[in-house]
CSV table of C-alpha atoms (C1' of nucleotides) in Angstrom, one decimal:
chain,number,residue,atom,x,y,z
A,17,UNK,CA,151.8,94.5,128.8
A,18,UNK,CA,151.7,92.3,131.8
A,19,UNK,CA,150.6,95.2,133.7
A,20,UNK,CA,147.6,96.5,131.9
A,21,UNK,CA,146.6,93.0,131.7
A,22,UNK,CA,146.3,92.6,135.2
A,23,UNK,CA,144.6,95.6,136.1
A,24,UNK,CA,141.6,95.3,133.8
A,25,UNK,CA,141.6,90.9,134.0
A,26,UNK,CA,143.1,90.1,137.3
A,27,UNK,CA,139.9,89.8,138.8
A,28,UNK,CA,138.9,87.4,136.4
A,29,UNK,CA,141.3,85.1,135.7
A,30,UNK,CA,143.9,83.3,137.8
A,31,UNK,CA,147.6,84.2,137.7
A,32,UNK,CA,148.5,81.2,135.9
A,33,UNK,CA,146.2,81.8,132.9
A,34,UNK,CA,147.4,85.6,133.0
A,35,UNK,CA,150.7,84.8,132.3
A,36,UNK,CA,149.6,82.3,129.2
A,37,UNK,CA,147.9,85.5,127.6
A,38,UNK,CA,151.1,87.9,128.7
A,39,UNK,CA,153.3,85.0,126.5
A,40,UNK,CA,151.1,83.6,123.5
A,41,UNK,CA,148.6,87.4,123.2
A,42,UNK,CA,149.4,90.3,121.0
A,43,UNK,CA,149.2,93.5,122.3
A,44,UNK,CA,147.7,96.5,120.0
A,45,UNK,CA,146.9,99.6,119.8
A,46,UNK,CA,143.9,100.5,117.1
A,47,UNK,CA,143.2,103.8,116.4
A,48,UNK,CA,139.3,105.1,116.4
A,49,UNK,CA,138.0,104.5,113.0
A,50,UNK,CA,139.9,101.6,111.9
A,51,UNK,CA,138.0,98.3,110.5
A,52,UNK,CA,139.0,95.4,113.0
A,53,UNK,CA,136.9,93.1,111.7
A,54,UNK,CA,134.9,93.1,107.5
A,55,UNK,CA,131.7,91.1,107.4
A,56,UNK,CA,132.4,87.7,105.6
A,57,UNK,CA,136.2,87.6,106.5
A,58,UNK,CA,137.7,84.3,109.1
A,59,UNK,CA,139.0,85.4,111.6
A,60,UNK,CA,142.1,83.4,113.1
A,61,UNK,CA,142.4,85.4,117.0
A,62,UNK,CA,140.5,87.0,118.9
A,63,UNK,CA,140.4,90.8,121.1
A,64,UNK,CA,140.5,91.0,125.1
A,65,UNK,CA,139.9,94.6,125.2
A,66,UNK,CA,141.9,96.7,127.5
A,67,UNK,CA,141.1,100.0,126.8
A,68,UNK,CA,138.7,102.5,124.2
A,69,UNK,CA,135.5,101.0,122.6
A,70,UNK,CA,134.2,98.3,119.5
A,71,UNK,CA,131.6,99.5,117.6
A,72,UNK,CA,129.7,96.3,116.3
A,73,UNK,CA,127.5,96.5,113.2
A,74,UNK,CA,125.5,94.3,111.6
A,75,UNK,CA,125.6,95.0,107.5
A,76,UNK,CA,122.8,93.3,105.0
A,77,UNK,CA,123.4,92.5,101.5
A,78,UNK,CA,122.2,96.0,100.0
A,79,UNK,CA,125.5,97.7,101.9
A,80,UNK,CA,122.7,98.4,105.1
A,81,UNK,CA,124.0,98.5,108.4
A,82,UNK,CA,122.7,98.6,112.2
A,83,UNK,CA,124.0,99.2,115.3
A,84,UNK,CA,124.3,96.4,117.6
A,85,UNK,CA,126.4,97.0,120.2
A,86,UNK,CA,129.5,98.6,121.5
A,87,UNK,CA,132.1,96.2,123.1
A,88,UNK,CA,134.3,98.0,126.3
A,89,UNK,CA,137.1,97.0,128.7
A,90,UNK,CA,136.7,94.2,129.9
A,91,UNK,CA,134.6,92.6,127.2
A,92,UNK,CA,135.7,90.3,124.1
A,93,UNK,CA,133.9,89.7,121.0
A,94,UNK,CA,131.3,86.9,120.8
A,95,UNK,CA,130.8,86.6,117.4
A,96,UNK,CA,134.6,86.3,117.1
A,97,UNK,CA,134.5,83.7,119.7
A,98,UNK,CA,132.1,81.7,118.0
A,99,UNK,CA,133.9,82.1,114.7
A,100,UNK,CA,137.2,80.9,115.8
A,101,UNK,CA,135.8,77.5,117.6
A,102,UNK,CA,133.1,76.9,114.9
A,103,UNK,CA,135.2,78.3,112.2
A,104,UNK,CA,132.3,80.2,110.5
A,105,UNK,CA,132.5,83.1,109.0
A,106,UNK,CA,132.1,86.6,110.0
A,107,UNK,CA,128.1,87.8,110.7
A,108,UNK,CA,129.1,91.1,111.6
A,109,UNK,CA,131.5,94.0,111.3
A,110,UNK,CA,133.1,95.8,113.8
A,111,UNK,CA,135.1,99.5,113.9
A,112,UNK,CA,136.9,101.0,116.9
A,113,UNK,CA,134.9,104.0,118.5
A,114,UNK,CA,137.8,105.5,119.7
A,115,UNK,CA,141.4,104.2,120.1
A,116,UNK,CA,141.6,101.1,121.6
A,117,UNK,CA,144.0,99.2,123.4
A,118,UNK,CA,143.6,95.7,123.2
A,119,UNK,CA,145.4,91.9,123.6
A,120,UNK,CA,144.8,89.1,120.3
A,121,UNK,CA,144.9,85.9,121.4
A,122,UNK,CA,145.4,83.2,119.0
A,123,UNK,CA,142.2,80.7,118.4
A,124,UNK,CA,144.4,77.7,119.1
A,125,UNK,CA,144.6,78.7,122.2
A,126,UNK,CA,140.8,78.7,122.8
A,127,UNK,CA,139.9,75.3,123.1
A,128,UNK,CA,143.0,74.5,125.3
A,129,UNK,CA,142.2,77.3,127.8
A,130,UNK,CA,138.9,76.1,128.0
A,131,UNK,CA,139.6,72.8,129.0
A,132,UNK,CA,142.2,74.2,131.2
A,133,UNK,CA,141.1,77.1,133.2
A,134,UNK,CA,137.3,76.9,135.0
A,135,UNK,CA,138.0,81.0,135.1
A,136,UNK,CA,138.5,81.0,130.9
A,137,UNK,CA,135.0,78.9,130.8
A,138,UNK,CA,133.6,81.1,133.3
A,139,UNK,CA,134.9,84.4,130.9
A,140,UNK,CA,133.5,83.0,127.7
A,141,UNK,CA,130.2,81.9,128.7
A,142,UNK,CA,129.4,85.5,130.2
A,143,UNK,CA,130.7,86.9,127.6
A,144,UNK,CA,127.8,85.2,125.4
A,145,UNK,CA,125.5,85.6,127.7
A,146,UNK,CA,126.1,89.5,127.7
A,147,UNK,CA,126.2,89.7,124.0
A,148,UNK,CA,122.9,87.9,123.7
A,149,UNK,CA,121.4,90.1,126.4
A,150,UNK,CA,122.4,93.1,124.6
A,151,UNK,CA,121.5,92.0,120.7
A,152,UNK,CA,117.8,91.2,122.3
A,153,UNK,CA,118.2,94.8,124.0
A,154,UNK,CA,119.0,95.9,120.2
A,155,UNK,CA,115.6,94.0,118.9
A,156,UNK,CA,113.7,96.1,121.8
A,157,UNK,CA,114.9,99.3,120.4
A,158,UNK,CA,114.1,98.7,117.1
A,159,UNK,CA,110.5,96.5,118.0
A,160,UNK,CA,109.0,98.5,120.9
A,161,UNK,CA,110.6,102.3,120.5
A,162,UNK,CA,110.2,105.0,118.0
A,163,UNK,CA,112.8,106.9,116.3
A,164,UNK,CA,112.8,109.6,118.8
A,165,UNK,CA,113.5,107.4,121.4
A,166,UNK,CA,115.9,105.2,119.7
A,167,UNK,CA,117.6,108.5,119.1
A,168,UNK,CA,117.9,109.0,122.4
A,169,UNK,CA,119.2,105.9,123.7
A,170,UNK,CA,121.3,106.3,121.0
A,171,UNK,CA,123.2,109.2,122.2
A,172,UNK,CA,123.0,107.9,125.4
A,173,UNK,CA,124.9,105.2,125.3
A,174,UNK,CA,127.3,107.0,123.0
A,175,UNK,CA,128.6,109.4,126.0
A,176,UNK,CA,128.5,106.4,128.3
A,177,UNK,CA,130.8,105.1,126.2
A,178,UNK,CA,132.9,107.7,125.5
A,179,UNK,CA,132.8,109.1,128.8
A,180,UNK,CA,132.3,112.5,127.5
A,181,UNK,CA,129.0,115.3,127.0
A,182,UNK,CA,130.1,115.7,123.8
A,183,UNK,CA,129.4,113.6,120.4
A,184,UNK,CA,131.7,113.9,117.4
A,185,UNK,CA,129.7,112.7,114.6
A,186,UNK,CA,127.4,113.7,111.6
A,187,UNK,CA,123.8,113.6,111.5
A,188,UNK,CA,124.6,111.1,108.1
A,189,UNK,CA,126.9,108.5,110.8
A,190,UNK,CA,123.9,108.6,113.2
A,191,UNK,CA,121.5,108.0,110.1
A,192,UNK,CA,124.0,104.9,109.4
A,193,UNK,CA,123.9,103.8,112.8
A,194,UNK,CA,120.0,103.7,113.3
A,195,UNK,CA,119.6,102.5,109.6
A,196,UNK,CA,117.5,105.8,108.9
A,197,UNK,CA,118.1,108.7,106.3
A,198,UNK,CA,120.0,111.7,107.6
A,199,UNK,CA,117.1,113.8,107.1
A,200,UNK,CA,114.8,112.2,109.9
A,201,UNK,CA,118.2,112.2,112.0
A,202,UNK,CA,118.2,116.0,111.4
A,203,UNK,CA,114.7,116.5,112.3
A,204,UNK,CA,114.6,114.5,115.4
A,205,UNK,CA,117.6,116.6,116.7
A,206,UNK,CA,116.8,119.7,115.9
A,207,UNK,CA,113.2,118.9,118.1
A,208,UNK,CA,116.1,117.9,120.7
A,209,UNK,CA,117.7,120.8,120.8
A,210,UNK,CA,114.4,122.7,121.2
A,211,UNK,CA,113.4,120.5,124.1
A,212,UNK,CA,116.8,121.8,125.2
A,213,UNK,CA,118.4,117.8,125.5
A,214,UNK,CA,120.9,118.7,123.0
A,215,UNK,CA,123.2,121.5,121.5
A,216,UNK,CA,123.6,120.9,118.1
A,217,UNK,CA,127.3,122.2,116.5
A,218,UNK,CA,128.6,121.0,112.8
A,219,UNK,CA,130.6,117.7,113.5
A,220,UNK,CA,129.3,117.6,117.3
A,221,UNK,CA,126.5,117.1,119.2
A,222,UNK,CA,126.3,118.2,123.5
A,223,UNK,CA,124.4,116.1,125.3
A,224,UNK,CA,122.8,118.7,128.1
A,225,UNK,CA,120.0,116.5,129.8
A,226,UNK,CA,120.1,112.8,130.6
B,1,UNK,CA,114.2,57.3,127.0
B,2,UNK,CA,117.7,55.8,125.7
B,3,UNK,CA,116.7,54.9,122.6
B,4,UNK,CA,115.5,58.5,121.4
B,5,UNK,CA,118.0,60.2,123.2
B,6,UNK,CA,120.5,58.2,120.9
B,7,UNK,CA,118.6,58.8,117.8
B,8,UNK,CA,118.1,62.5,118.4
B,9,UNK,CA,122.0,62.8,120.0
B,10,UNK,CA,124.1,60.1,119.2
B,11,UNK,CA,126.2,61.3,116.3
B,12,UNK,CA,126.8,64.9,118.9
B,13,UNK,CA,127.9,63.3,122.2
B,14,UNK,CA,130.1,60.3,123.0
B,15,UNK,CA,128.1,57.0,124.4
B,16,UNK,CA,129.3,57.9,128.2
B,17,UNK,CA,127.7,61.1,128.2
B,18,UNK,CA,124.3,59.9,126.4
B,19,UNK,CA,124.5,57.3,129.1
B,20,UNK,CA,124.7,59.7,131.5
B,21,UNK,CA,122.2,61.9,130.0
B,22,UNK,CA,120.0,58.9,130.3
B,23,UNK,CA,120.8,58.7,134.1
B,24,UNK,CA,119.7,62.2,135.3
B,25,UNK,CA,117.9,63.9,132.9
B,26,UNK,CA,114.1,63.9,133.0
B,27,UNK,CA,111.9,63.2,130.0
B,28,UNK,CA,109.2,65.2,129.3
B,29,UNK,CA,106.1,65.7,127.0
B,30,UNK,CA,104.5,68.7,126.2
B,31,UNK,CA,101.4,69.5,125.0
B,32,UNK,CA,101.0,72.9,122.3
B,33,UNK,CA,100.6,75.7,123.9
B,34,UNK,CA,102.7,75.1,127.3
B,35,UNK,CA,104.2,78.2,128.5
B,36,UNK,CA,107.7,76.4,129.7
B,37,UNK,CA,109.6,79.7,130.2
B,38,UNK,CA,107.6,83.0,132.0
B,39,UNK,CA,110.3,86.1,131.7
B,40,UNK,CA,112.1,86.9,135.2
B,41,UNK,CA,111.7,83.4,136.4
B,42,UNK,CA,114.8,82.0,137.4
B,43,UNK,CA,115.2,78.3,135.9
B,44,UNK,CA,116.7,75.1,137.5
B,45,UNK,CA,117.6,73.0,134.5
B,46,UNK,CA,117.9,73.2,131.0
B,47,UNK,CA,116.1,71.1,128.1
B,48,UNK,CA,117.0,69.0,124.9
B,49,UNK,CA,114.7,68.6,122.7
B,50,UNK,CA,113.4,65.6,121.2
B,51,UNK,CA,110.5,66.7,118.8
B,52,UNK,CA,108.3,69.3,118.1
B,53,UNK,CA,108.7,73.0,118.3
B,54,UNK,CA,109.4,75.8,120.9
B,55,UNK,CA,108.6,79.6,120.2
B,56,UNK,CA,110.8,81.7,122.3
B,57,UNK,CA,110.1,85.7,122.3
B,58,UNK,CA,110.8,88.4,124.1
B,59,UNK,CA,108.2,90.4,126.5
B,60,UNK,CA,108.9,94.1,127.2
B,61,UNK,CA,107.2,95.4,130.7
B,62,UNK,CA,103.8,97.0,128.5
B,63,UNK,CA,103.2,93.2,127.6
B,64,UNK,CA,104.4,93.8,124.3
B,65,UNK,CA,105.5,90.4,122.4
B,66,UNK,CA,108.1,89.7,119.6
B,67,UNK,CA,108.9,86.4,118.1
B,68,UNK,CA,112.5,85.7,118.6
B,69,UNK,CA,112.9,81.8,117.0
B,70,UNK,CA,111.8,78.8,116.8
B,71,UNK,CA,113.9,75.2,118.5
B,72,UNK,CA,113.8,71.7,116.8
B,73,UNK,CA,115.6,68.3,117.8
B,74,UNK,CA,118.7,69.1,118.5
B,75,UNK,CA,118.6,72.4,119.8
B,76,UNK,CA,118.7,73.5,123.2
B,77,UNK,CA,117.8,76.7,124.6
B,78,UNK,CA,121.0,79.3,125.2
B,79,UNK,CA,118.6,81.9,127.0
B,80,UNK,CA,118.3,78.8,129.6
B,81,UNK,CA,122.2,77.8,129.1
B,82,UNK,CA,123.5,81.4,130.6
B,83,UNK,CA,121.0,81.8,133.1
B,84,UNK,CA,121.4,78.8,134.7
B,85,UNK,CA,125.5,79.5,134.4
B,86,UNK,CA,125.0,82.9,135.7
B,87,UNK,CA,122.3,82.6,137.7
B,88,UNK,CA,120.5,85.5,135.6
B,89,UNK,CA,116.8,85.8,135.3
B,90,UNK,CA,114.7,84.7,132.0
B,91,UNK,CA,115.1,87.2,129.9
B,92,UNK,CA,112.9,85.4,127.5
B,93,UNK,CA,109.3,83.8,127.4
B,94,UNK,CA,109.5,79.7,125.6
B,95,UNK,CA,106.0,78.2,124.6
B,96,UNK,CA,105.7,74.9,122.9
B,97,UNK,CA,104.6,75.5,119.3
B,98,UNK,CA,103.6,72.0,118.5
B,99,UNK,CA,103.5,69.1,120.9
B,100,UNK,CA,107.0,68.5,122.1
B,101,UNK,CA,109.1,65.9,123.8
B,102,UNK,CA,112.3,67.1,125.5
B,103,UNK,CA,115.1,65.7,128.3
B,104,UNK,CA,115.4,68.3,131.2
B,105,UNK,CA,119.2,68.0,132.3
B,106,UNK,CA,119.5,70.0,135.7
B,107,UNK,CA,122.3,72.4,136.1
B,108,UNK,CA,124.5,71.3,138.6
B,109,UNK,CA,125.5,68.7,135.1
B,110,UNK,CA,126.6,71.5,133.3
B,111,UNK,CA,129.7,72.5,134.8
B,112,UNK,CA,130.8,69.2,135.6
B,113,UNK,CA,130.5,68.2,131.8
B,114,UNK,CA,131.9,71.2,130.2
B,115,UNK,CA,135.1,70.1,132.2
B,116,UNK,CA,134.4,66.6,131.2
B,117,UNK,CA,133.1,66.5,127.5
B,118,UNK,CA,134.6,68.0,124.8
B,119,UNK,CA,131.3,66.8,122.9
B,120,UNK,CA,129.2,68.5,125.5
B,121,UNK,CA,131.6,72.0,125.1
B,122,UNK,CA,131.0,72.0,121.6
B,123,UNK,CA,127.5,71.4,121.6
B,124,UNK,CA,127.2,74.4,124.2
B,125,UNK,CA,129.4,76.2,122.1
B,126,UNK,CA,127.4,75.7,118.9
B,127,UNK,CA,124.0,76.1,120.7
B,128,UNK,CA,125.3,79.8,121.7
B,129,UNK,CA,126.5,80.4,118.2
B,130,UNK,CA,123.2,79.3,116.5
B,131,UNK,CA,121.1,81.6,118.7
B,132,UNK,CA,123.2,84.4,118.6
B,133,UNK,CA,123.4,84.3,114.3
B,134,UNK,CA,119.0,83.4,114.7
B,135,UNK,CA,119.0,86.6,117.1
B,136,UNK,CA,120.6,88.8,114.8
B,137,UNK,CA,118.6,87.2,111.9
B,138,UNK,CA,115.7,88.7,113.7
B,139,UNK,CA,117.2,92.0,114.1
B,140,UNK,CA,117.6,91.9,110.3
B,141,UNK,CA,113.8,91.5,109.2
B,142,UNK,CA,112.4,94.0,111.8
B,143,UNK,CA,115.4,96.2,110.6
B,144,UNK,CA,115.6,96.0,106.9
B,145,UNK,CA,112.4,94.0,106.0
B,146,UNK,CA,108.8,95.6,105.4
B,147,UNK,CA,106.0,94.3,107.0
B,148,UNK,CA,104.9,92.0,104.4
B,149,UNK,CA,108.5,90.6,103.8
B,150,UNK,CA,108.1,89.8,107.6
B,151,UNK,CA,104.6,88.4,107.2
B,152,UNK,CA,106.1,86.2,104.7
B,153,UNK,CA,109.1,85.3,106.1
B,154,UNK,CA,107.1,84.3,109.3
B,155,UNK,CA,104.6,82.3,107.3
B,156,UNK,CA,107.6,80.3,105.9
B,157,UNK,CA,109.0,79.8,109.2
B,158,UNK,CA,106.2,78.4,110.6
B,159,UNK,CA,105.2,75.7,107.8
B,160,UNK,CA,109.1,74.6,108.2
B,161,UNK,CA,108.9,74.7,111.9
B,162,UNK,CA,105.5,72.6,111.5
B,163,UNK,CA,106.5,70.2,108.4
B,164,UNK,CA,103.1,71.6,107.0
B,165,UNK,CA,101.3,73.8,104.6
B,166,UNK,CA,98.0,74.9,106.8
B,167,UNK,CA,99.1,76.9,109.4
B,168,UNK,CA,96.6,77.0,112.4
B,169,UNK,CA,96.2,80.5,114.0
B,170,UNK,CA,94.7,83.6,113.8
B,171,UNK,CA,95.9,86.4,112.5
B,172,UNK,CA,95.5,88.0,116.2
B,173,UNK,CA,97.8,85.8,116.8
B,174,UNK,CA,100.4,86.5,114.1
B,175,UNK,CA,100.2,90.0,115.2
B,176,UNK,CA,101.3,89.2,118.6
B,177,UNK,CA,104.2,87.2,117.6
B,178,UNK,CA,105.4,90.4,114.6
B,179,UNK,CA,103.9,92.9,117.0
B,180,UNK,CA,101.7,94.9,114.8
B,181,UNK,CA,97.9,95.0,114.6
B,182,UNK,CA,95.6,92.5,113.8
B,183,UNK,CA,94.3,95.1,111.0
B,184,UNK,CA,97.5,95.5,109.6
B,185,UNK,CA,98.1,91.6,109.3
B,186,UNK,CA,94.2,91.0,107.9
B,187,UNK,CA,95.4,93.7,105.2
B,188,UNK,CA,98.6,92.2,104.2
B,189,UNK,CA,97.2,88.7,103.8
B,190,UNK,CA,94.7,89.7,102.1
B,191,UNK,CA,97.2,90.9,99.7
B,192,UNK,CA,99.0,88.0,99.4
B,193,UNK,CA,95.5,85.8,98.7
B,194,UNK,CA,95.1,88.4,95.9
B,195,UNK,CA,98.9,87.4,94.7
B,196,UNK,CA,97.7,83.9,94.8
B,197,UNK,CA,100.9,82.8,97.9
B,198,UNK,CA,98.1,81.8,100.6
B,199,UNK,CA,94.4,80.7,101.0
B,200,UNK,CA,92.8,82.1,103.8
B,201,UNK,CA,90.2,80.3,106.1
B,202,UNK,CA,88.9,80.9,109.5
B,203,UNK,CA,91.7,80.1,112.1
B,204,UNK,CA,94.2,78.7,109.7
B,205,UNK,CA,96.0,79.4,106.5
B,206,UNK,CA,97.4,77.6,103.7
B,207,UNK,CA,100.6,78.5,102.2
B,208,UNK,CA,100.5,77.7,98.3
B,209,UNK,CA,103.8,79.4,97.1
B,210,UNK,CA,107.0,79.2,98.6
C,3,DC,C1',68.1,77.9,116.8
C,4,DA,C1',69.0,82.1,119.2
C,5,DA,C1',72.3,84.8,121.8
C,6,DG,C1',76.9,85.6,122.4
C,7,DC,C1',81.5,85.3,121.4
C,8,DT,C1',85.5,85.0,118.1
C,9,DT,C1',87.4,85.9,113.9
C,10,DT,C1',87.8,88.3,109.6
C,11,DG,C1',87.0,92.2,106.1
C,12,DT,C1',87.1,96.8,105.1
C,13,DA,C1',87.0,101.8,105.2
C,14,DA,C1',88.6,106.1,106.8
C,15,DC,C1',91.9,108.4,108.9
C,16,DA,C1',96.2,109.5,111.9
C,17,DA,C1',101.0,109.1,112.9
C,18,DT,C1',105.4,107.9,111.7
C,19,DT,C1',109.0,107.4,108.8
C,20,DG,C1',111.2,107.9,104.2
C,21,DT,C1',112.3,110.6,99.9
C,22,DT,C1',113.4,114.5,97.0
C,23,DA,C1',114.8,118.8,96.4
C,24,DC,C1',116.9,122.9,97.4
C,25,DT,C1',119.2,126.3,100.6
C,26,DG,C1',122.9,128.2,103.3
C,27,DT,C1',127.0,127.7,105.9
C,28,DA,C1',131.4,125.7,107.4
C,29,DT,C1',135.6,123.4,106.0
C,30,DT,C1',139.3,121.8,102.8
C,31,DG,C1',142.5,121.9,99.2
C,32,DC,C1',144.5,124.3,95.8
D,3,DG,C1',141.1,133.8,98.5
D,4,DC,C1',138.2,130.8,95.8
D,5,DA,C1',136.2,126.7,94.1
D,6,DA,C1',134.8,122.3,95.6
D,7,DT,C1',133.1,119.6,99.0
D,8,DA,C1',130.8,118.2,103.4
D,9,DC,C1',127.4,119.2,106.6
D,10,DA,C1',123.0,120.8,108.3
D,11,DG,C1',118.2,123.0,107.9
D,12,DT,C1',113.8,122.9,106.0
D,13,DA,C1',109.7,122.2,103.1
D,14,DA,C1',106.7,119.3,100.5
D,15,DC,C1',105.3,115.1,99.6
D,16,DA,C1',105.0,109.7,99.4
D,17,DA,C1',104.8,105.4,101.6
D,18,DT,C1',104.2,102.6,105.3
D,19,DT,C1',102.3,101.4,109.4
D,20,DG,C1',99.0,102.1,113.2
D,21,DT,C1',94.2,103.2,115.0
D,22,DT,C1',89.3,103.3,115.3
D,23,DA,C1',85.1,101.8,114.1
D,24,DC,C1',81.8,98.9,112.3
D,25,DA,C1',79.8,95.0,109.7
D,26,DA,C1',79.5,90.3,108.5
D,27,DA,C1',80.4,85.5,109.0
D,28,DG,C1',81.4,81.4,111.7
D,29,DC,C1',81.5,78.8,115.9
D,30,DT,C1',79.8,77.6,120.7
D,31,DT,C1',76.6,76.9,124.2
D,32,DG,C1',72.4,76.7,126.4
DNA sequence: CAAGCTTTGTAACAATTGTTACTGTATTGC
DNA sequence: GCAATACAGTAACAATTGTTACAAAGCTTG
């Protein structure tokens, strides 16, 4: 573990406080599509991710949800963070995008490493401040951009995440996603594909233009 | 400035740091209205507020506005917090909803007391986690709530925010803050005069229902 | 108090998004 | 291979929200 450790958080965090998470962390492997964390559940650790993607989702009473954000290498999970030191319960719910490799490190730990280690402060104060960047980026989509164009930041980010041309979803996921019915995903994409932006396939959709 | 600072404080950080607080922090009053926060400034210190109100939105690049939430006594402003951590720009626009009275720490305090307080890491901590759940609040009315659940919810809001039932604006104004139209706003509260929730006069409105 | 400005009311219409319904075509499981 | 199911395409229509235009009422200032 020590290894994959270094190589995606040496440059963050001193040697010391890498070998802490290399004893006391957990190291997983989560395959795309499995439910790391349910709305309303406590959460007792939290994810360094090493590898893959989070998708995070905010879900409303009725069984709604929205996109939010997608969490990547490097990043950890705010809410999570935020859970464990104010023990709170969980806002939001979040699914791996694709398999993910990734390092739990118990919540006891949090508070100590904090007072400890000015590169742990450092670590979880950016992380905040990205994940409250990128939620108000979330309010501009839905606020100041129509559908279409929600739609295409959408897919966007989805092959920036994935690293790959090609989407492997349904119109219905996208519909999820965008908290939209599958019929306006369907129409929106199908004017795509005749501005030539996208190929649409069943169960995939090729990004062509960025 | 001791005395309010306690009153306002004193059960959230220990007497040493108040007294510090009391030592370099600068006390401020602010009259309704006061931009304090322009998006892309870059900010030297961070406030606590006494009493009153602050409105914090968001600004896109067309000039477009969105309400993000409102601050009370107690809060501080996480926006503020990361930026001057990171030395980020504003992402954000802050203007004092009702007169306000506030401490201005500056920043080179805030490192040196996250190592130092545990009371002051928790409060940072807290404030993060409050915005963060308020932000994705947001996200939930422009997401799942129509128009005039939004109208409503805002017209709540603001009598909390205000400890009042006559809300004093126009409905320009409220357009601004949910951006929409003015038209759209005039129809909706007419709607709700018709349901008996508000009266409507010229530049304010009183909420009868809650 | 008259002119000018701000605020509100309202109608008519346009654009966007959501809903229902039905079709055809892949894919899956027996 | 065949029935059941999942996925996508499309039309027709409804609901919501946005836009334009204009009138009326209230406030401000000279």
């Amino acid at each position: 573990m020590i290894k994959e450790i270094k190589n995606k958080y040496g440059h963050l965090f001193e040697d010391e406080l890498l070998e802490e998470i290399n004893q006391v962390g957990t190291f997983k492997e989560i395959p795309e599509g499995f439910e790391l964390i349910k709305p309303g559940s406590y959460i007792k650790s939290m994810p360094l991710i090493i590898s893959g993607a989070i998708k995070v989702l905010r879900e409303d009473n009725d069984g709604d949800e929205l996109l939010l954000y997608f969490l990547e290498q490097g990043d950890t999970c705010a809410m999570t963070l935020s859970c464990c030191l104010g023990h709170h319960k969980s806002e939001i719910k979040a699914i791996a995008e694709t398999d993910t490799k990734l390092v739990m490190i118990p919540i006891e730990k949090m508070e100590e490493w904090t007072t400890k280690y000015k590169s742990w402060r450092t670590f979880v104060f950016s992380s905040y401040h990205k994940r409250l960047v990128e939620t108000i980026e979330t309010i501009d989509s839905i606020a100041f951009l129509n559908m279409d164009d929600r739609l295409l930041k959408y897919l966007k980010d989805k092959t920036k995440i994935s690293h790959a041309k090609i989407i492997n979803t349904t119109h219905q996921q996208i519909a999820y996603d965008l908290h939209t019915s599958r019929v306006v995903i369907s129409r929106l994409l199908k004017k795509l594909e005749k501005k030539s932006v996208v190929k649409l396939n069943r169960n995939n959709i090729e990004v062509l233009e960025m």
